[in-house]
mmCIF file with all atom_site columns, C-alpha atoms in Angstrom:
data_model
loop_
_atom_site.group_PDB
_atom_site.id
_atom_site.type_symbol
_atom_site.label_atom_id
_atom_site.label_alt_id
_atom_site.label_comp_id
_atom_site.label_asym_id
_atom_site.label_entity_id
_atom_site.label_seq_id
_atom_site.pdbx_PDB_ins_code
_atom_site.Cartn_x
_atom_site.Cartn_y
_atom_site.Cartn_z
_atom_site.occupancy
_atom_site.B_iso_or_equiv
_atom_site.pdbx_formal_charge
_atom_site.auth_seq_id
_atom_site.auth_comp_id
_atom_site.auth_asym_id
_atom_site.auth_atom_id
_atom_site.pdbx_PDB_model_num
ATOM 1   C CA . MET E 1 1   ? -176.790 87.119  63.513 1.00 65.00 ? 562 MET E CA 1
ATOM 2   C CA . SER E 1 2   ? -177.300 90.298  65.519 1.00 80.00 ? 563 SER E CA 1
ATOM 3   C CA . LEU E 1 3   ? -175.034 93.134  64.452 1.00 89.00 ? 564 LEU E CA 1
ATOM 4   C CA . SER E 1 4   ? -172.673 94.767  66.927 1.00 91.00 ? 565 SER E CA 1
ATOM 5   C CA . GLU E 1 5   ? -173.315 98.225  68.340 1.00 94.00 ? 566 GLU E CA 1
ATOM 6   C CA . ARG E 1 6   ? -170.301 99.476  66.385 1.00 94.00 ? 567 ARG E CA 1
ATOM 7   C CA . ALA E 1 7   ? -171.680 98.111  63.102 1.00 95.00 ? 568 ALA E CA 1
ATOM 8   C CA . LEU E 1 8   ? -175.105 99.611  63.740 1.00 95.00 ? 569 LEU E CA 1
ATOM 9   C CA . GLU E 1 9   ? -173.602 103.025 64.516 1.00 96.00 ? 570 GLU E CA 1
ATOM 10  C CA . ILE E 1 10  ? -171.769 102.973 61.188 1.00 97.00 ? 571 ILE E CA 1
ATOM 11  C CA . LEU E 1 11  ? -174.841 101.738 59.305 1.00 97.00 ? 572 LEU E CA 1
ATOM 12  C CA . ASP E 1 12  ? -176.923 104.566 60.782 1.00 96.00 ? 573 ASP E CA 1
ATOM 13  C CA . GLN E 1 13  ? -174.835 107.040 58.770 1.00 96.00 ? 574 GLN E CA 1
ATOM 14  C CA . TYR E 1 14  ? -175.933 105.586 55.425 1.00 96.00 ? 575 TYR E CA 1
ATOM 15  C CA . ASN E 1 15  ? -179.035 106.089 53.301 1.00 93.00 ? 576 ASN E CA 1
ATOM 16  C CA . LYS E 1 16  ? -179.840 106.584 49.635 1.00 89.00 ? 577 LYS E CA 1
ATOM 17  C CA . THR E 1 17  ? -176.902 107.739 47.531 1.00 91.00 ? 578 THR E CA 1
ATOM 18  C CA . GLU E 1 18  ? -176.247 108.919 43.987 1.00 89.00 ? 579 GLU E CA 1
ATOM 19  C CA . ASP E 1 19  ? -172.768 107.347 43.809 1.00 96.00 ? 580 ASP E CA 1
ATOM 20  C CA . VAL E 1 20  ? -173.196 103.839 45.136 1.00 98.00 ? 581 VAL E CA 1
ATOM 21  C CA . ILE E 1 21  ? -169.657 102.662 44.353 1.00 98.00 ? 582 ILE E CA 1
ATOM 22  C CA . GLU E 1 22  ? -167.852 105.505 46.138 1.00 98.00 ? 583 GLU E CA 1
ATOM 23  C CA . THR E 1 23  ? -170.322 105.343 49.029 1.00 98.00 ? 584 THR E CA 1
ATOM 24  C CA . THR E 1 24  ? -169.754 101.613 49.338 1.00 98.00 ? 585 THR E CA 1
ATOM 25  C CA . LYS E 1 25  ? -165.975 102.096 49.370 1.00 98.00 ? 586 LYS E CA 1
ATOM 26  C CA . LYS E 1 26  ? -166.387 104.550 52.245 1.00 98.00 ? 587 LYS E CA 1
ATOM 27  C CA . PHE E 1 27  ? -168.682 102.163 54.117 1.00 98.00 ? 588 PHE E CA 1
ATOM 28  C CA . VAL E 1 28  ? -166.306 99.221  53.712 1.00 98.00 ? 589 VAL E CA 1
ATOM 29  C CA . TYR E 1 29  ? -163.371 101.325 54.934 1.00 97.00 ? 590 TYR E CA 1
ATOM 30  C CA . GLU E 1 30  ? -165.306 102.413 58.012 1.00 97.00 ? 591 GLU E CA 1
ATOM 31  C CA . MET E 1 31  ? -166.485 98.881  58.757 1.00 96.00 ? 592 MET E CA 1
ATOM 32  C CA . LEU E 1 32  ? -162.983 97.438  58.478 1.00 96.00 ? 593 LEU E CA 1
ATOM 33  C CA . GLY E 1 33  ? -161.643 100.358 60.495 1.00 90.00 ? 594 GLY E CA 1
ATOM 34  C CA . PRO E 1 34  ? -157.893 100.258 59.808 1.00 87.00 ? 595 PRO E CA 1
ATOM 35  C CA . THR E 1 35  ? -155.952 101.516 62.844 1.00 81.00 ? 596 THR E CA 1
ATOM 36  C CA . PRO E 1 36  ? -152.262 101.343 63.838 1.00 77.00 ? 597 PRO E CA 1
ATOM 37  C CA . ASP E 1 37  ? -152.987 98.210  65.860 1.00 79.00 ? 598 ASP E CA 1
ATOM 38  C CA . ARG E 1 38  ? -155.033 96.639  63.048 1.00 78.00 ? 599 ARG E CA 1
ATOM 39  C CA . GLY E 1 39  ? -152.972 97.173  59.919 1.00 75.00 ? 600 GLY E CA 1
ATOM 40  C CA . ASP E 1 40  ? -154.383 93.901  58.629 1.00 88.00 ? 601 ASP E CA 1
ATOM 41  C CA . MET E 1 41  ? -157.677 95.710  58.094 1.00 92.00 ? 602 MET E CA 1
ATOM 42  C CA . LEU E 1 42  ? -156.020 98.192  55.728 1.00 93.00 ? 603 LEU E CA 1
ATOM 43  C CA . TYR E 1 43  ? -154.708 95.217  53.772 1.00 92.00 ? 604 TYR E CA 1
ATOM 44  C CA . ARG E 1 44  ? -158.241 93.782  53.778 1.00 94.00 ? 605 ARG E CA 1
ATOM 45  C CA . TYR E 1 45  ? -159.643 97.065  52.412 1.00 96.00 ? 606 TYR E CA 1
ATOM 46  C CA . GLU E 1 46  ? -157.015 97.255  49.678 1.00 96.00 ? 607 GLU E CA 1
ATOM 47  C CA . HIS E 1 47  ? -157.733 93.612  48.835 1.00 96.00 ? 608 HIS E CA 1
ATOM 48  C CA . SER E 1 48  ? -161.436 94.479  48.482 1.00 98.00 ? 609 SER E CA 1
ATOM 49  C CA . ILE E 1 49  ? -160.622 97.299  46.048 1.00 98.00 ? 610 ILE E CA 1
ATOM 50  C CA . ARG E 1 50  ? -158.565 94.924  43.901 1.00 98.00 ? 611 ARG E CA 1
ATOM 51  C CA . VAL E 1 51  ? -161.302 92.281  44.012 1.00 98.00 ? 612 VAL E CA 1
ATOM 52  C CA . ALA E 1 52  ? -163.793 94.905  42.835 1.00 99.00 ? 613 ALA E CA 1
ATOM 53  C CA . GLU E 1 53  ? -161.528 95.756  39.892 1.00 99.00 ? 614 GLU E CA 1
ATOM 54  C CA . ASN E 1 54  ? -161.326 92.068  39.000 1.00 99.00 ? 615 ASN E CA 1
ATOM 55  C CA . GLY E 1 55  ? -165.106 91.949  39.157 1.00 99.00 ? 616 GLY E CA 1
ATOM 56  C CA . ARG E 1 56  ? -165.382 95.005  36.920 1.00 99.00 ? 617 ARG E CA 1
ATOM 57  C CA . MET E 1 57  ? -163.141 93.396  34.288 1.00 99.00 ? 618 MET E CA 1
ATOM 58  C CA . ILE E 1 58  ? -165.118 90.154  34.330 1.00 99.00 ? 619 ILE E CA 1
ATOM 59  C CA . ALA E 1 59  ? -168.476 91.942  34.246 1.00 99.00 ? 620 ALA E CA 1
ATOM 60  C CA . ILE E 1 60  ? -167.496 94.050  31.233 1.00 99.00 ? 621 ILE E CA 1
ATOM 61  C CA . ALA E 1 61  ? -166.138 91.054  29.327 1.00 99.00 ? 622 ALA E CA 1
ATOM 62  C CA . GLU E 1 62  ? -169.067 88.788  30.176 1.00 99.00 ? 623 GLU E CA 1
ATOM 63  C CA . ASN E 1 63  ? -171.939 91.288  29.942 1.00 98.00 ? 624 ASN E CA 1
ATOM 64  C CA . LEU E 1 64  ? -172.772 91.120  33.652 1.00 99.00 ? 625 LEU E CA 1
ATOM 65  C CA . PRO E 1 65  ? -174.166 94.158  35.530 1.00 98.00 ? 626 PRO E CA 1
ATOM 66  C CA . VAL E 1 66  ? -171.001 96.143  36.190 1.00 99.00 ? 627 VAL E CA 1
ATOM 67  C CA . THR E 1 67  ? -172.079 98.358  39.084 1.00 98.00 ? 628 THR E CA 1
ATOM 68  C CA . ASP E 1 68  ? -173.774 95.489  40.905 1.00 99.00 ? 629 ASP E CA 1
ATOM 69  C CA . THR E 1 69  ? -170.699 93.301  40.477 1.00 99.00 ? 630 THR E CA 1
ATOM 70  C CA . VAL E 1 70  ? -168.371 96.008  41.773 1.00 99.00 ? 631 VAL E CA 1
ATOM 71  C CA . VAL E 1 71  ? -170.600 96.697  44.782 1.00 99.00 ? 632 VAL E CA 1
ATOM 72  C CA . ALA E 1 72  ? -170.824 92.995  45.597 1.00 99.00 ? 633 ALA E CA 1
ATOM 73  C CA . CYS E 1 73  ? -167.056 92.569  45.396 1.00 99.00 ? 634 CYS E CA 1
ATOM 74  C CA . LEU E 1 74  ? -166.430 95.632  47.549 1.00 99.00 ? 635 LEU E CA 1
ATOM 75  C CA . LEU E 1 75  ? -168.709 94.206  50.243 1.00 98.00 ? 636 LEU E CA 1
ATOM 76  C CA . HIS E 1 76  ? -167.478 90.607  50.161 1.00 98.00 ? 637 HIS E CA 1
ATOM 77  C CA . ASP E 1 77  ? -165.197 90.981  53.228 1.00 96.00 ? 638 ASP E CA 1
ATOM 78  C CA . VAL E 1 78  ? -166.997 93.862  54.948 1.00 97.00 ? 639 VAL E CA 1
ATOM 79  C CA . GLY E 1 79  ? -167.584 91.833  58.134 1.00 94.00 ? 640 GLY E CA 1
ATOM 80  C CA . TYR E 1 80  ? -163.978 90.775  58.680 1.00 92.00 ? 641 TYR E CA 1
ATOM 81  C CA . ARG E 1 81  ? -163.352 93.017  61.687 1.00 89.00 ? 642 ARG E CA 1
ATOM 82  C CA . GLU E 1 82  ? -166.580 91.858  63.332 1.00 91.00 ? 643 GLU E CA 1
ATOM 83  C CA . CYS E 1 83  ? -165.392 88.234  63.352 1.00 87.00 ? 644 CYS E CA 1
ATOM 84  C CA . GLY E 1 84  ? -162.706 88.565  66.004 1.00 79.00 ? 645 GLY E CA 1
ATOM 85  C CA . ASP E 1 85  ? -160.336 85.624  65.773 1.00 79.00 ? 646 ASP E CA 1
ATOM 86  C CA . ASP E 1 86  ? -162.732 83.377  63.840 1.00 80.00 ? 647 ASP E CA 1
ATOM 87  C CA . TRP E 1 87  ? -162.154 84.497  60.231 1.00 76.00 ? 648 TRP E CA 1
ATOM 88  C CA . ARG E 1 88  ? -163.988 81.390  58.977 1.00 84.00 ? 649 ARG E CA 1
ATOM 89  C CA . ILE E 1 89  ? -167.355 83.003  59.703 1.00 90.00 ? 650 ILE E CA 1
ATOM 90  C CA . HIS E 1 90  ? -166.585 86.150  57.712 1.00 93.00 ? 651 HIS E CA 1
ATOM 91  C CA . PRO E 1 91  ? -168.637 85.213  54.601 1.00 92.00 ? 652 PRO E CA 1
ATOM 92  C CA . GLN E 1 92  ? -171.879 85.014  56.574 1.00 95.00 ? 653 GLN E CA 1
ATOM 93  C CA . VAL E 1 93  ? -171.062 87.995  58.796 1.00 94.00 ? 654 VAL E CA 1
ATOM 94  C CA . SER E 1 94  ? -170.228 90.016  55.682 1.00 96.00 ? 655 SER E CA 1
ATOM 95  C CA . ALA E 1 95  ? -173.467 88.880  54.028 1.00 97.00 ? 656 ALA E CA 1
ATOM 96  C CA . ASP E 1 96  ? -175.512 89.977  57.047 1.00 96.00 ? 657 ASP E CA 1
ATOM 97  C CA . ILE E 1 97  ? -173.879 93.399  57.136 1.00 97.00 ? 658 ILE E CA 1
ATOM 98  C CA . ALA E 1 98  ? -174.226 93.793  53.362 1.00 98.00 ? 659 ALA E CA 1
ATOM 99  C CA . ALA E 1 99  ? -177.938 92.960  53.572 1.00 98.00 ? 660 ALA E CA 1
ATOM 100 C CA . GLU E 1 100 ? -178.516 95.701  56.122 1.00 97.00 ? 661 GLU E CA 1
ATOM 101 C CA . TYR E 1 101 ? -176.401 98.224  54.235 1.00 98.00 ? 662 TYR E CA 1
ATOM 102 C CA . LEU E 1 102 ? -178.081 97.585  50.882 1.00 98.00 ? 663 LEU E CA 1
ATOM 103 C CA . ALA E 1 103 ? -181.521 97.890  52.456 1.00 97.00 ? 664 ALA E CA 1
ATOM 104 C CA . ARG E 1 104 ? -180.605 101.212 54.041 1.00 97.00 ? 665 ARG E CA 1
ATOM 105 C CA . ILE E 1 105 ? -179.336 102.739 50.797 1.00 98.00 ? 666 ILE E CA 1
ATOM 106 C CA . GLY E 1 106 ? -182.461 101.593 48.950 1.00 96.00 ? 667 GLY E CA 1
ATOM 107 C CA . TYR E 1 107 ? -180.795 99.038  46.675 1.00 98.00 ? 668 TYR E CA 1
ATOM 108 C CA . ASP E 1 108 ? -182.976 97.027  44.308 1.00 97.00 ? 669 ASP E CA 1
ATOM 109 C CA . PRO E 1 109 ? -184.314 94.209  46.541 1.00 98.00 ? 670 PRO E CA 1
ATOM 110 C CA . ASP E 1 110 ? -183.875 91.402  44.000 1.00 98.00 ? 671 ASP E CA 1
ATOM 111 C CA . MET E 1 111 ? -180.296 92.365  43.197 1.00 98.00 ? 672 MET E CA 1
ATOM 112 C CA . ALA E 1 112 ? -179.547 92.927  46.877 1.00 98.00 ? 673 ALA E CA 1
ATOM 113 C CA . LYS E 1 113 ? -180.676 89.365  47.573 1.00 98.00 ? 674 LYS E CA 1
ATOM 114 C CA . GLU E 1 114 ? -178.388 88.078  44.813 1.00 98.00 ? 675 GLU E CA 1
ATOM 115 C CA . ILE E 1 115 ? -175.436 90.069  46.153 1.00 99.00 ? 676 ILE E CA 1
ATOM 116 C CA . VAL E 1 116 ? -175.987 88.917  49.731 1.00 98.00 ? 677 VAL E CA 1
ATOM 117 C CA . GLN E 1 117 ? -176.261 85.270  48.739 1.00 98.00 ? 678 GLN E CA 1
ATOM 118 C CA . GLY E 1 118 ? -173.114 85.530  46.628 1.00 98.00 ? 679 GLY E CA 1
ATOM 119 C CA . ILE E 1 119 ? -171.163 87.106  49.486 1.00 98.00 ? 680 ILE E CA 1
ATOM 120 C CA . GLY E 1 120 ? -172.264 84.335  51.822 1.00 97.00 ? 681 GLY E CA 1
ATOM 121 C CA . ARG E 1 121 ? -170.951 81.767  49.338 1.00 96.00 ? 682 ARG E CA 1
ATOM 122 C CA . HIS E 1 122 ? -167.731 83.461  48.236 1.00 96.00 ? 683 HIS E CA 1
ATOM 123 C CA . ASN E 1 123 ? -165.399 81.128  50.139 1.00 91.00 ? 684 ASN E CA 1
ATOM 124 C CA . LEU E 1 124 ? -166.731 77.949  48.521 1.00 93.00 ? 685 LEU E CA 1
ATOM 125 C CA . THR E 1 125 ? -164.209 75.971  46.489 1.00 93.00 ? 686 THR E CA 1
ATOM 126 C CA . ASP E 1 126 ? -164.933 72.720  44.659 1.00 90.00 ? 687 ASP E CA 1
ATOM 127 C CA . THR E 1 127 ? -168.513 72.074  45.760 1.00 91.00 ? 688 THR E CA 1
ATOM 128 C CA . LEU E 1 128 ? -170.828 74.816  44.507 1.00 93.00 ? 689 LEU E CA 1
ATOM 129 C CA . PRO E 1 129 ? -174.623 74.823  44.997 1.00 93.00 ? 690 PRO E CA 1
ATOM 130 C CA . GLU E 1 130 ? -176.596 74.063  41.842 1.00 94.00 ? 691 GLU E CA 1
ATOM 131 C CA . ASP E 1 131 ? -178.398 77.391  42.155 1.00 95.00 ? 692 ASP E CA 1
ATOM 132 C CA . MET E 1 132 ? -175.192 79.443  42.451 1.00 97.00 ? 693 MET E CA 1
ATOM 133 C CA . SER E 1 133 ? -175.530 81.902  39.578 1.00 98.00 ? 694 SER E CA 1
ATOM 134 C CA . VAL E 1 134 ? -172.794 83.212  37.297 1.00 98.00 ? 695 VAL E CA 1
ATOM 135 C CA . PHE E 1 135 ? -173.097 86.550  39.089 1.00 99.00 ? 696 PHE E CA 1
ATOM 136 C CA . GLN E 1 136 ? -172.588 84.950  42.497 1.00 98.00 ? 697 GLN E CA 1
ATOM 137 C CA . THR E 1 137 ? -169.700 82.829  41.258 1.00 98.00 ? 698 THR E CA 1
ATOM 138 C CA . THR E 1 138 ? -168.069 85.962  39.863 1.00 99.00 ? 699 THR E CA 1
ATOM 139 C CA . ILE E 1 139 ? -167.781 87.386  43.388 1.00 98.00 ? 700 ILE E CA 1
ATOM 140 C CA . ARG E 1 140 ? -165.930 84.251  44.479 1.00 98.00 ? 701 ARG E CA 1
ATOM 141 C CA . ASP E 1 141 ? -163.807 84.166  41.313 1.00 98.00 ? 702 ASP E CA 1
ATOM 142 C CA . SER E 1 142 ? -162.812 87.822  41.660 1.00 99.00 ? 703 SER E CA 1
ATOM 143 C CA . ASP E 1 143 ? -161.699 87.131  45.223 1.00 98.00 ? 704 ASP E CA 1
ATOM 144 C CA . ASP E 1 144 ? -159.702 84.053  44.220 1.00 97.00 ? 705 ASP E CA 1
ATOM 145 C CA . ILE E 1 145 ? -157.905 85.932  41.440 1.00 98.00 ? 706 ILE E CA 1
ATOM 146 C CA . ASP E 1 146 ? -156.608 88.486  43.922 1.00 97.00 ? 707 ASP E CA 1
ATOM 147 C CA . ARG E 1 147 ? -155.706 85.794  46.441 1.00 95.00 ? 708 ARG E CA 1
ATOM 148 C CA . PHE E 1 148 ? -153.278 84.340  43.898 1.00 95.00 ? 709 PHE E CA 1
ATOM 149 C CA . ASP E 1 149 ? -151.967 87.549  42.317 1.00 94.00 ? 710 ASP E CA 1
ATOM 150 C CA . ILE E 1 150 ? -148.365 88.771  42.361 1.00 92.00 ? 711 ILE E CA 1
ATOM 151 C CA . ILE E 1 151 ? -148.714 90.276  45.854 1.00 92.00 ? 712 ILE E CA 1
ATOM 152 C CA . ARG E 1 152 ? -149.830 86.959  47.298 1.00 89.00 ? 713 ARG E CA 1
ATOM 153 C CA . ILE E 1 153 ? -147.152 85.198  45.240 1.00 89.00 ? 714 ILE E CA 1
ATOM 154 C CA . ALA E 1 154 ? -144.538 87.357  46.971 1.00 91.00 ? 715 ALA E CA 1
ATOM 155 C CA . MET E 1 155 ? -146.059 86.479  50.343 1.00 88.00 ? 716 MET E CA 1
ATOM 156 C CA . ALA E 1 156 ? -146.089 82.773  49.519 1.00 84.00 ? 717 ALA E CA 1
ATOM 157 C CA . MET E 1 157 ? -142.513 82.789  48.281 1.00 84.00 ? 718 MET E CA 1
ATOM 158 C CA . GLY E 1 158 ? -141.314 84.693  51.326 1.00 86.00 ? 719 GLY E CA 1
ATOM 159 C CA . SER E 1 159 ? -142.894 82.258  53.763 1.00 84.00 ? 720 SER E CA 1
ATOM 160 C CA . SER E 1 160 ? -141.609 79.331  51.704 1.00 83.00 ? 721 SER E CA 1
ATOM 161 C CA . VAL E 1 161 ? -137.935 80.307  51.840 1.00 87.00 ? 722 VAL E CA 1
ATOM 162 C CA . HIS E 1 162 ? -137.286 82.507  54.875 1.00 85.00 ? 723 HIS E CA 1
ATOM 163 C CA . GLU E 1 163 ? -134.625 80.917  57.113 1.00 85.00 ? 724 GLU E CA 1
ATOM 164 C CA . LYS E 1 164 ? -135.354 77.448  55.717 1.00 90.00 ? 725 LYS E CA 1
ATOM 165 C CA . THR E 1 165 ? -133.005 74.689  54.593 1.00 93.00 ? 726 THR E CA 1
ATOM 166 C CA . ASN E 1 166 ? -133.039 73.513  50.982 1.00 94.00 ? 727 ASN E CA 1
ATOM 167 C CA . VAL E 1 167 ? -135.128 70.468  51.902 1.00 94.00 ? 728 VAL E CA 1
ATOM 168 C CA . GLU E 1 168 ? -137.644 72.657  53.736 1.00 94.00 ? 729 GLU E CA 1
ATOM 169 C CA . ILE E 1 169 ? -137.754 75.126  50.840 1.00 94.00 ? 730 ILE E CA 1
ATOM 170 C CA . ILE E 1 170 ? -138.446 72.360  48.325 1.00 95.00 ? 731 ILE E CA 1
ATOM 171 C CA . GLU E 1 171 ? -141.186 70.840  50.480 1.00 94.00 ? 732 GLU E CA 1
ATOM 172 C CA . SER E 1 172 ? -142.824 74.213  51.133 1.00 93.00 ? 733 SER E CA 1
ATOM 173 C CA . CYS E 1 173 ? -142.697 75.312  47.492 1.00 94.00 ? 734 CYS E CA 1
ATOM 174 C CA . GLN E 1 174 ? -144.018 71.964  46.275 1.00 96.00 ? 735 GLN E CA 1
ATOM 175 C CA . LYS E 1 175 ? -146.954 72.279  48.655 1.00 95.00 ? 736 LYS E CA 1
ATOM 176 C CA . GLN E 1 176 ? -147.730 75.724  47.225 1.00 94.00 ? 737 GLN E CA 1
ATOM 177 C CA . ILE E 1 177 ? -147.499 74.315  43.692 1.00 96.00 ? 738 ILE E CA 1
ATOM 178 C CA . ASP E 1 178 ? -149.895 71.488  44.555 1.00 98.00 ? 739 ASP E CA 1
ATOM 179 C CA . ILE E 1 179 ? -152.387 74.000  45.951 1.00 96.00 ? 740 ILE E CA 1
ATOM 180 C CA . ALA E 1 180 ? -152.130 76.153  42.813 1.00 97.00 ? 741 ALA E CA 1
ATOM 181 C CA . ARG E 1 181 ? -152.675 73.153  40.553 1.00 98.00 ? 742 ARG E CA 1
ATOM 182 C CA . TRP E 1 182 ? -155.726 72.150  42.587 1.00 98.00 ? 743 TRP E CA 1
ATOM 183 C CA . TYR E 1 183 ? -157.173 75.645  42.209 1.00 97.00 ? 744 TYR E CA 1
ATOM 184 C CA . MET E 1 184 ? -156.723 75.294  38.454 1.00 97.00 ? 745 MET E CA 1
ATOM 185 C CA . THR E 1 185 ? -159.200 72.397  38.521 1.00 97.00 ? 746 THR E CA 1
ATOM 186 C CA . LEU E 1 186 ? -161.968 74.366  40.236 1.00 97.00 ? 747 LEU E CA 1
ATOM 187 C CA . PRO E 1 187 ? -165.041 75.458  38.269 1.00 96.00 ? 748 PRO E CA 1
ATOM 188 C CA . ARG E 1 188 ? -165.275 79.127  37.325 1.00 97.00 ? 749 ARG E CA 1
ATOM 189 C CA . GLY E 1 189 ? -168.339 81.130  36.466 1.00 98.00 ? 750 GLY E CA 1
ATOM 190 C CA . THR E 1 190 ? -167.015 82.522  33.186 1.00 99.00 ? 751 THR E CA 1
ATOM 191 C CA . LYS E 1 191 ? -164.243 81.995  30.645 1.00 99.00 ? 752 LYS E CA 1
ATOM 192 C CA . THR E 1 192 ? -162.844 85.413  31.530 1.00 99.00 ? 753 THR E CA 1
ATOM 193 C CA . ALA E 1 193 ? -162.523 84.476  35.179 1.00 99.00 ? 754 ALA E CA 1
ATOM 194 C CA . LYS E 1 194 ? -160.877 81.167  34.307 1.00 99.00 ? 755 LYS E CA 1
ATOM 195 C CA . ASP E 1 195 ? -158.387 82.852  31.988 1.00 99.00 ? 756 ASP E CA 1
ATOM 196 C CA . MET E 1 196 ? -157.518 85.465  34.629 1.00 98.00 ? 757 MET E CA 1
ATOM 197 C CA . MET E 1 197 ? -157.166 82.846  37.352 1.00 98.00 ? 758 MET E CA 1
ATOM 198 C CA . ASP E 1 198 ? -155.084 80.480  35.234 1.00 98.00 ? 759 ASP E CA 1
ATOM 199 C CA . LYS E 1 199 ? -152.705 83.327  34.355 1.00 98.00 ? 760 LYS E CA 1
ATOM 200 C CA . GLU E 1 200 ? -152.049 84.058  38.039 1.00 97.00 ? 761 GLU E CA 1
ATOM 201 C CA . LEU E 1 201 ? -151.709 80.386  38.943 1.00 98.00 ? 762 LEU E CA 1
ATOM 202 C CA . THR E 1 202 ? -149.355 79.645  36.044 1.00 98.00 ? 763 THR E CA 1
ATOM 203 C CA . GLN E 1 203 ? -147.125 82.542  37.065 1.00 96.00 ? 764 GLN E CA 1
ATOM 204 C CA . ARG E 1 204 ? -147.084 81.294  40.666 1.00 95.00 ? 765 ARG E CA 1
ATOM 205 C CA . ILE E 1 205 ? -146.180 77.749  39.659 1.00 96.00 ? 766 ILE E CA 1
ATOM 206 C CA . GLU E 1 206 ? -143.380 78.904  37.345 1.00 96.00 ? 767 GLU E CA 1
ATOM 207 C CA . LEU E 1 207 ? -141.793 81.103  40.023 1.00 94.00 ? 768 LEU E CA 1
ATOM 208 C CA . LEU E 1 208 ? -142.029 78.405  42.687 1.00 94.00 ? 769 LEU E CA 1
ATOM 209 C CA . GLU E 1 209 ? -140.477 75.885  40.297 1.00 96.00 ? 770 GLU E CA 1
ATOM 210 C CA . GLN E 1 210 ? -137.571 78.284  39.783 1.00 95.00 ? 771 GLN E CA 1
ATOM 211 C CA . ILE E 1 211 ? -137.040 78.428  43.545 1.00 94.00 ? 772 ILE E CA 1
ATOM 212 C CA . ILE E 1 212 ? -137.062 74.628  43.754 1.00 95.00 ? 773 ILE E CA 1
ATOM 213 C CA . ALA E 1 213 ? -134.502 74.423  40.941 1.00 96.00 ? 774 ALA E CA 1
ATOM 214 C CA . GLN E 1 214 ? -132.262 76.904  42.738 1.00 94.00 ? 775 GLN E CA 1
ATOM 215 C CA . ALA E 1 215 ? -132.565 74.993  46.032 1.00 93.00 ? 776 ALA E CA 1
ATOM 216 C CA . LYS E 1 216 ? -131.484 71.798  44.258 1.00 93.00 ? 777 LYS E CA 1
ATOM 217 C CA . LYS E 1 217 ? -128.530 73.489  42.553 1.00 90.00 ? 778 LYS E CA 1
ATOM 218 C CA . GLY E 1 218 ? -125.320 71.613  43.278 1.00 85.00 ? 779 GLY E CA 1
ATOM 219 C CA . PHE E 1 219 ? -127.063 68.982  45.413 1.00 83.00 ? 780 PHE E CA 1
ATOM 220 C CA . GLU E 1 220 ? -128.290 66.588  42.742 1.00 72.00 ? 781 GLU E CA 1
#
């Protein structure tokens, strides 16, 4: 895809750097461009920071390249603002922007290719390409772990109960439980990622089951 004029103007500010992680954080923040009318982009930036920390933990435990993993995770949603209303295209848009950014800062070409491909694939779920490496899968796993952490649990529980009847609460919570159990069946790149993901999913299921039990109280 061709990059927007806004994206190119931001990219023009970047070249070789001594501190690639801090520089990448700055780039991602500028690309997402949080403003009062786009508070969702601040959430997206904060999400990217948490994903990068998940990636760091997995990389250390599994002997993966730590800096490369952190950089990849920071960049995984970098194209979100460029997608307009079609968030479904954000993996490829983010991959295209990441490719240009990594080239401009002089990143190792082979690792840059691996990062870009992993970003483009980070929204895949149960069907993963045979050539999807552990490194690439770690980007996706790090994202998933944050998407099911305690912050997202609070969001899910809020939407499941707000101004709903008991029947609606039970149906909504059960749907969330079914989704969590399905995510437990998905392949993960490493044991560390699976353990981290299962911990978040188990916590989500237990809390949702408590809500269901409360909604049934006195009606069974």
